Amino acid sequence: MQVIETQHPEVLLLRPKVFGDARGFFFESYNRKAFAELGIDAEFVQDNHSRSAQGVLRGLHYQISQPQGKLVRVAAGEVFDVAVDLRRSSPHFGRVAAFRLSAETHEMAWIPPGFAHGFQVLSDYAEFLYKTTDYYAPQFERCLLWNDPALDIAWPLDGASLLSAKDQAGLPLVECEVFA
Ligand SMILES: Cc1cn([C@H]2C[C@H](O)[C@@H](COP(=O)(O)OP(=O)(O)O[C@H]3O[C@H](C)C(=O)[C@H](O)[C@H]3O)O2)c(=O)[nH]c1=O
């Protein structure tokens, strides 16, 4: 597993060793011991899988209680993935880490608890898979406005063709509940 830096020291892009042969490919998408050796000693309790059409933007979501660390990857297509540090005590509070994830590169990203997360689909469609370190708790879910000017996120596609009502109602960072 190769670790690639992002704009944020705690958000890690992970490039797995991929075994290709005439049949196709194989790679370990998660290995507790190997990840612990990388410093990602997280215990995952939930796996999620979503499919979205091109232009769909999901996010930027976080749970103010039961915050979720996320190991994210794309099984089909390509997305522009974004994480924002919402920990007021962090020297990188408000910092954005953004990168592309695709089925072609098999790259994954580790996003620790305390970050808002979202993505925009760049391909015709994308299948997005991720593990979380705590359970879904809708009562604690909050939404950071995807196009908050203070974040200056360079989303590759203009606007968002499909946003949930929840995401359209996201709050700018200055109005968001954040972590200590
Ligand atoms: C997240 C989640 C959702 N749901 C149900 C609730 C809704 O009836 C339906 C769609 O939920 P939502 O529109 O919140 O799904 P996304 O917009 O993909 O939300 C995710 O988007 C960004 C990318 C994230 O990082 C979060 O993990 C997550 O909030 O699935 C569940 O049953 N369990 C869950 O863990």
mmCIF file of N, CA, C and O in Angstrom, residues 4-6 24-25 30 45 77 95 126 172:
data_model
loop_
_atom_site.group_PDB
_atom_site.id
_atom_site.type_symbol
_atom_site.label_atom_id
_atom_site.label_comp_id
_atom_site.label_asym_id
_atom_site.label_seq_id
_atom_site.Cartn_x
_atom_site.Cartn_y
_atom_site.Cartn_z
ATOM 1 N N ILE A 4 -0.218 8.406 -0.282
ATOM 2 C CA ILE A 4 0.019 9.648 -1.030
ATOM 3 C C ILE A 4 -0.543 10.813 -0.220
ATOM 4 O O ILE A 4 -1.680 10.743 0.282
ATOM 5 N N GLU A 5 0.269 11.865 -0.060
ATOM 6 C CA GLU A 5 -0.179 13.018 0.725
ATOM 7 C C GLU A 5 -1.298 13.774 -0.001
ATOM 8 O O GLU A 5 -1.376 13.761 -1.234
ATOM 9 N N THR A 6 -2.120 14.448 0.799
ATOM 10 C CA THR A 6 -3.137 15.343 0.226
ATOM 11 C C THR A 6 -2.877 16.748 0.792
ATOM 12 O O THR A 6 -1.881 16.962 1.484
ATOM 13 N N GLY A 24 -8.235 -10.670 -14.835
ATOM 14 C CA GLY A 24 -8.667 -9.362 -14.361
ATOM 15 C C GLY A 24 -7.726 -8.855 -13.291
ATOM 16 O O GLY A 24 -6.507 -8.853 -13.479
ATOM 17 N N PHE A 25 -8.290 -8.479 -12.120
ATOM 18 C CA PHE A 25 -7.410 -7.961 -11.066
ATOM 19 C C PHE A 25 -7.910 -8.398 -9.693
ATOM 20 O O PHE A 25 -9.074 -8.818 -9.531
ATOM 21 N N TYR A 30 -9.199 -3.646 2.199
ATOM 22 C CA TYR A 30 -9.005 -3.331 3.609
ATOM 23 C C TYR A 30 -8.322 -4.498 4.289
ATOM 24 O O TYR A 30 -8.649 -5.658 4.023
ATOM 25 N N VAL A 45 -17.442 -0.269 11.506
ATOM 26 C CA VAL A 45 -18.668 -0.952 11.952
ATOM 27 C C VAL A 45 -19.755 -0.967 10.882
ATOM 28 O O VAL A 45 -20.775 -1.641 11.043
ATOM 29 N N GLY A 77 -16.474 4.105 -12.215
ATOM 30 C CA GLY A 77 -16.513 5.526 -12.553
ATOM 31 C C GLY A 77 -15.437 6.331 -11.841
ATOM 32 O O GLY A 77 -14.400 5.802 -11.406
ATOM 33 N N ARG A 95 -9.560 23.551 6.655
ATOM 34 C CA ARG A 95 -8.752 23.202 5.476
ATOM 35 C C ARG A 95 -9.475 22.139 4.630
ATOM 36 O O ARG A 95 -10.072 21.217 5.180
ATOM 37 N N ALA A 126 -21.205 6.680 -10.997
ATOM 38 C CA ALA A 126 -20.157 6.185 -10.100
ATOM 39 C C ALA A 126 -20.787 5.335 -8.999
ATOM 40 O O ALA A 126 -21.891 5.631 -8.531
ATOM 41 N N PRO A 172 -23.155 27.462 5.591
ATOM 42 C CA PRO A 172 -21.764 27.893 5.438
ATOM 43 C C PRO A 172 -20.972 27.581 6.708
ATOM 44 O O PRO A 172 -21.543 27.477 7.802
#
